[in-house]
Amino acid sequence: MGQLIAKLMRIFGSQEHKVIIVGLDNAGKTTILYQFLTNEAVHTCSTIGSNVEEIVLQKTHFLMWDLGGQETLRSTWDTYYSNAEFVILVIDSTDRNRLLTTREELYKMLAHEALRDASVLIFANKQDVKDSMTTAEISQVLTLSAIKDHPWQIQGCCALTGEGLPAGLQWMKSQATTK
Ligand code: G3D
Ligand code: MG
């Protein structure tokens, strides 16, 4: 019965894919979530706990959890991991000093059992800022090419204008259909 319902839901395209949005505080996670939802920049406050919204792209439903990124909140990320099919890692491309901290958080997540089958989309955000790091630089520091056990994609973007976000979502949609 459960299987039948799951099959029907897939046919009618209403299967929901759980997504967690992670990254250090100030990376632009909340701005990205609300840009997905409203197609405009909204004023954000520092996230304490989480925001959750449903985003629908051509019949594919994503339930997106935007998690607080401050150091004290990062230890709670793993409580959101179960059943997550996607991780969106948001990077502030102007924040050279903390890219190694992001790297540490990324590899900790990838090693987590609950995320074994998760696909990872990395948004190199704030590409509008002069002298921000390019996706190539970020890929190199994060040694993305060494990640063989998770599908991953890096995408430059600007959450304020939304540039680059649709391409990231399309990649997620293409991954969702292969799951
Ligand atoms: P977080 O949820 O990851 O902590 P927020 O980050 O979404 O709250 O964004 C943190 C700050 O970065 C916000 O500025 C927001 O406007 C800004 N920001 C987000 N995305 C971009 C971007 O693509 N380009 C630029 N230039 N700024 C961005 P404030 O000033 O409100 O703190
Ligand atoms: Mg936030």
Short mmCIF file of C-alpha atoms and ligand atoms in Angstrom, two decimals:
data_model
loop_
_atom_site.label_atom_id
_atom_site.label_comp_id
_atom_site.label_asym_id
_atom_site.label_seq_id
_atom_site.Cartn_x
_atom_site.Cartn_y
_atom_site.Cartn_z
CA MET A 1 0.00 0.00 0.00
CA GLY A 2 2.75 2.38 1.03
CA GLN A 3 4.67 1.45 -2.11
CA LEU A 4 1.61 2.04 -4.27
CA ILE A 5 1.12 5.49 -2.78
CA ALA A 6 4.81 6.26 -3.28
CA LYS A 7 4.50 5.17 -6.91
CA LEU A 8 1.37 7.23 -7.49
CA MET A 9 3.04 10.23 -5.89
CA ARG A 10 5.99 9.82 -8.23
CA ILE A 11 3.70 9.58 -11.25
CA PHE A 12 1.84 12.70 -10.25
CA GLY A 13 5.11 14.38 -9.44
CA SER A 14 4.36 15.32 -5.88
CA GLN A 15 7.19 13.43 -4.25
CA GLU A 16 9.01 15.73 -1.91
CA HIS A 17 12.79 15.86 -1.73
CA LYS A 18 14.34 16.98 1.52
CA VAL A 19 17.08 19.56 1.19
CA ILE A 20 19.24 21.08 3.88
CA ILE A 21 20.92 24.43 3.30
CA VAL A 22 24.13 24.74 5.27
CA GLY A 23 27.13 27.03 5.37
CA LEU A 24 28.77 29.48 7.74
CA ASP A 25 26.79 32.39 9.13
CA ASN A 26 26.51 35.34 6.73
CA ALA A 27 27.10 33.16 3.63
CA GLY A 28 23.67 34.04 2.20
CA LYS A 29 21.65 30.90 2.98
CA THR A 30 18.46 32.67 4.04
CA THR A 31 18.71 35.14 1.16
CA ILE A 32 18.98 32.21 -1.28
CA LEU A 33 15.98 30.42 0.22
CA TYR A 34 13.74 33.49 -0.05
CA GLN A 35 15.08 34.36 -3.50
CA PHE A 36 13.98 30.85 -4.58
CA LEU A 37 10.58 31.50 -3.08
CA THR A 38 9.82 35.06 -4.09
CA ASN A 39 12.35 35.87 -6.83
CA GLU A 40 13.39 38.97 -4.92
CA ALA A 41 15.88 39.84 -2.23
CA VAL A 42 14.34 39.96 1.22
CA HIS A 43 15.82 41.51 4.29
CA THR A 44 17.23 38.71 6.45
CA CYS A 45 18.06 38.43 10.12
CA SER A 46 20.60 36.02 11.51
CA THR A 47 18.90 32.59 11.60
CA ILE A 48 18.48 31.07 15.03
CA GLY A 49 17.23 27.50 14.58
CA SER A 50 15.88 27.02 11.06
CA ASN A 51 13.57 28.28 8.30
CA VAL A 52 11.72 25.76 6.16
CA GLU A 53 9.95 26.35 2.83
CA GLU A 54 8.64 24.26 -0.03
CA ILE A 55 10.06 25.12 -3.45
CA VAL A 56 8.44 23.59 -6.54
CA LEU A 57 10.29 23.39 -9.83
CA GLN A 58 8.33 21.94 -12.75
CA LYS A 59 6.46 19.48 -10.54
CA THR A 60 9.50 18.55 -8.50
CA HIS A 61 8.95 19.46 -4.86
CA PHE A 62 11.83 20.36 -2.60
CA LEU A 63 11.38 20.87 1.11
CA MET A 64 14.25 23.15 2.03
CA TRP A 65 15.60 23.57 5.54
CA ASP A 66 17.77 26.63 6.04
CA LEU A 67 19.93 26.03 9.11
CA GLY A 68 21.65 28.60 11.31
CA GLY A 69 25.39 28.75 10.57
CA GLN A 70 26.94 30.24 13.70
CA GLU A 71 29.56 28.07 15.31
CA THR A 72 27.32 27.11 18.23
CA LEU A 73 24.51 26.05 15.85
CA ARG A 74 26.69 23.98 13.50
CA SER A 75 26.78 21.15 16.02
CA THR A 76 22.99 20.83 15.60
CA TRP A 77 23.13 20.36 11.81
CA ASP A 78 23.27 16.58 12.10
CA THR A 79 19.85 16.49 13.76
CA TYR A 80 18.44 17.56 10.35
CA TYR A 81 20.37 15.04 8.24
CA SER A 82 18.00 12.07 8.30
CA ASN A 83 16.31 11.53 4.91
CA ALA A 84 18.01 14.55 3.36
CA GLU A 85 18.56 13.88 -0.35
CA PHE A 86 20.36 17.12 -1.02
CA VAL A 87 22.80 19.37 0.77
CA ILE A 88 23.13 22.93 -0.48
CA LEU A 89 26.39 24.33 0.85
CA VAL A 90 26.45 28.10 0.57
CA ILE A 91 29.80 29.87 0.54
CA ASP A 92 30.49 33.57 0.94
CA SER A 93 32.99 33.91 -1.91
CA THR A 94 34.41 37.07 -0.33
CA ASP A 95 35.30 35.28 2.91
CA ARG A 96 38.77 33.92 2.18
CA ASN A 97 39.61 33.62 5.87
CA ARG A 98 36.92 31.10 6.66
CA LEU A 99 37.03 28.89 3.55
CA LEU A 100 39.08 26.28 5.42
CA THR A 101 36.45 26.22 8.17
CA THR A 102 33.83 25.55 5.47
CA ARG A 103 36.06 22.80 4.10
CA GLU A 104 36.19 21.15 7.51
CA GLU A 105 32.38 21.31 7.84
CA LEU A 106 31.94 19.91 4.31
CA TYR A 107 34.07 16.82 4.92
CA LYS A 108 32.48 16.24 8.31
CA MET A 109 29.08 16.20 6.59
CA LEU A 110 30.18 13.96 3.73
CA ALA A 111 31.44 11.40 6.24
CA HIS A 112 28.11 11.33 8.07
CA GLU A 113 26.20 8.06 7.63
CA ALA A 114 22.81 9.77 7.27
CA LEU A 115 24.08 11.72 4.24
CA ARG A 116 25.60 8.70 2.50
CA ASP A 117 23.27 9.05 -0.52
CA ALA A 118 22.98 12.82 -0.57
CA SER A 119 23.91 14.99 -3.56
CA VAL A 120 25.78 18.20 -2.81
CA LEU A 121 25.22 21.53 -4.53
CA ILE A 122 27.76 24.20 -3.66
CA PHE A 123 26.73 27.78 -4.24
CA ALA A 124 29.69 30.16 -4.51
CA ASN A 125 27.59 33.14 -3.48
CA LYS A 126 28.29 36.90 -3.65
CA GLN A 127 29.85 36.71 -7.12
CA ASP A 128 28.68 40.33 -7.55
CA VAL A 129 31.37 41.53 -5.13
CA LYS A 130 34.60 42.64 -6.75
CA ASP A 131 37.56 40.33 -6.01
CA SER A 132 35.37 37.52 -4.73
CA MET A 133 36.85 34.04 -5.17
CA THR A 134 35.96 32.27 -8.41
CA THR A 135 34.33 28.85 -8.49
CA ALA A 136 37.67 27.45 -9.73
CA GLU A 137 39.54 28.83 -6.71
CA ILE A 138 36.92 27.53 -4.30
CA SER A 139 36.89 24.10 -5.97
CA GLN A 140 40.62 23.90 -5.54
CA VAL A 141 40.66 24.86 -1.86
CA LEU A 142 37.80 22.46 -1.13
CA THR A 143 39.48 19.74 -3.29
CA LEU A 144 36.10 18.97 -4.82
CA SER A 145 37.56 16.76 -7.53
CA ALA A 146 38.52 14.30 -4.75
CA ILE A 147 34.86 13.74 -3.84
CA LYS A 148 33.92 10.46 -5.52
CA ASP A 149 31.22 9.11 -3.23
CA HIS A 150 28.64 11.89 -3.64
CA PRO A 151 27.34 13.60 -6.78
CA TRP A 152 28.35 17.26 -6.48
CA GLN A 153 28.15 20.47 -8.43
CA ILE A 154 29.54 23.95 -7.85
CA GLN A 155 27.65 26.97 -9.13
CA GLY A 156 28.54 30.65 -8.87
CA CYS A 157 25.64 32.90 -7.87
CA CYS A 158 24.41 36.18 -6.51
CA ALA A 159 21.53 35.70 -4.09
CA LEU A 160 20.58 39.38 -4.25
CA THR A 161 19.69 39.22 -7.95
CA GLY A 162 19.08 35.48 -8.19
CA GLU A 163 21.71 35.04 -10.89
CA GLY A 164 23.00 31.46 -10.96
CA LEU A 165 20.26 30.07 -8.72
CA PRO A 166 18.06 28.55 -11.47
CA ALA A 167 21.04 26.63 -12.86
CA GLY A 168 21.65 25.15 -9.40
CA LEU A 169 18.01 24.18 -9.02
CA GLN A 170 17.98 22.57 -12.45
CA TRP A 171 20.95 20.44 -11.47
CA MET A 172 19.08 19.35 -8.34
CA LYS A 173 16.05 18.49 -10.43
CA SER A 174 18.17 16.37 -12.76
CA GLN A 175 19.60 14.55 -9.73
CA ALA A 176 16.17 14.10 -8.17
CA THR A 177 14.93 12.15 -11.18
CA THR A 178 17.81 9.70 -10.94
CA LYS A 179 17.20 8.95 -7.25
P1 G3D B 1 22.97 33.45 6.27
O1 G3D B 1 21.52 33.07 6.28
O2 G3D B 1 23.83 32.47 5.55
O3 G3D B 1 23.54 33.75 7.61
P2 G3D B 1 21.98 35.86 5.02
O4 G3D B 1 23.12 34.80 5.41
O5 G3D B 1 21.11 35.32 3.94
O6 G3D B 1 21.33 36.35 6.26
O7 G3D B 1 22.88 37.00 4.34
C1 G3D B 1 23.94 37.64 5.07
C2 G3D B 1 24.26 38.97 4.43
O8 G3D B 1 24.82 38.77 3.13
C3 G3D B 1 23.04 39.89 4.21
O9 G3D B 1 23.49 41.23 4.34
C4 G3D B 1 22.68 39.63 2.76
O10 G3D B 1 21.98 40.69 2.15
C5 G3D B 1 24.08 39.50 2.15
N1 G3D B 1 24.09 38.74 0.89
C6 G3D B 1 23.49 37.55 0.66
N2 G3D B 1 23.73 37.15 -0.60
C7 G3D B 1 24.48 38.12 -1.19
C8 G3D B 1 25.04 38.28 -2.51
O11 G3D B 1 24.91 37.46 -3.41
N3 G3D B 1 25.78 39.41 -2.72
C9 G3D B 1 25.97 40.35 -1.75
N4 G3D B 1 26.68 41.43 -2.08
N5 G3D B 1 25.45 40.23 -0.51
C10 G3D B 1 24.72 39.13 -0.23
P3 G3D B 1 23.14 42.17 5.59
O12 G3D B 1 23.82 43.44 5.24
O13 G3D B 1 21.63 42.26 5.61
O14 G3D B 1 23.71 41.48 6.79
MG MG B 2 20.25 32.72 7.90
#
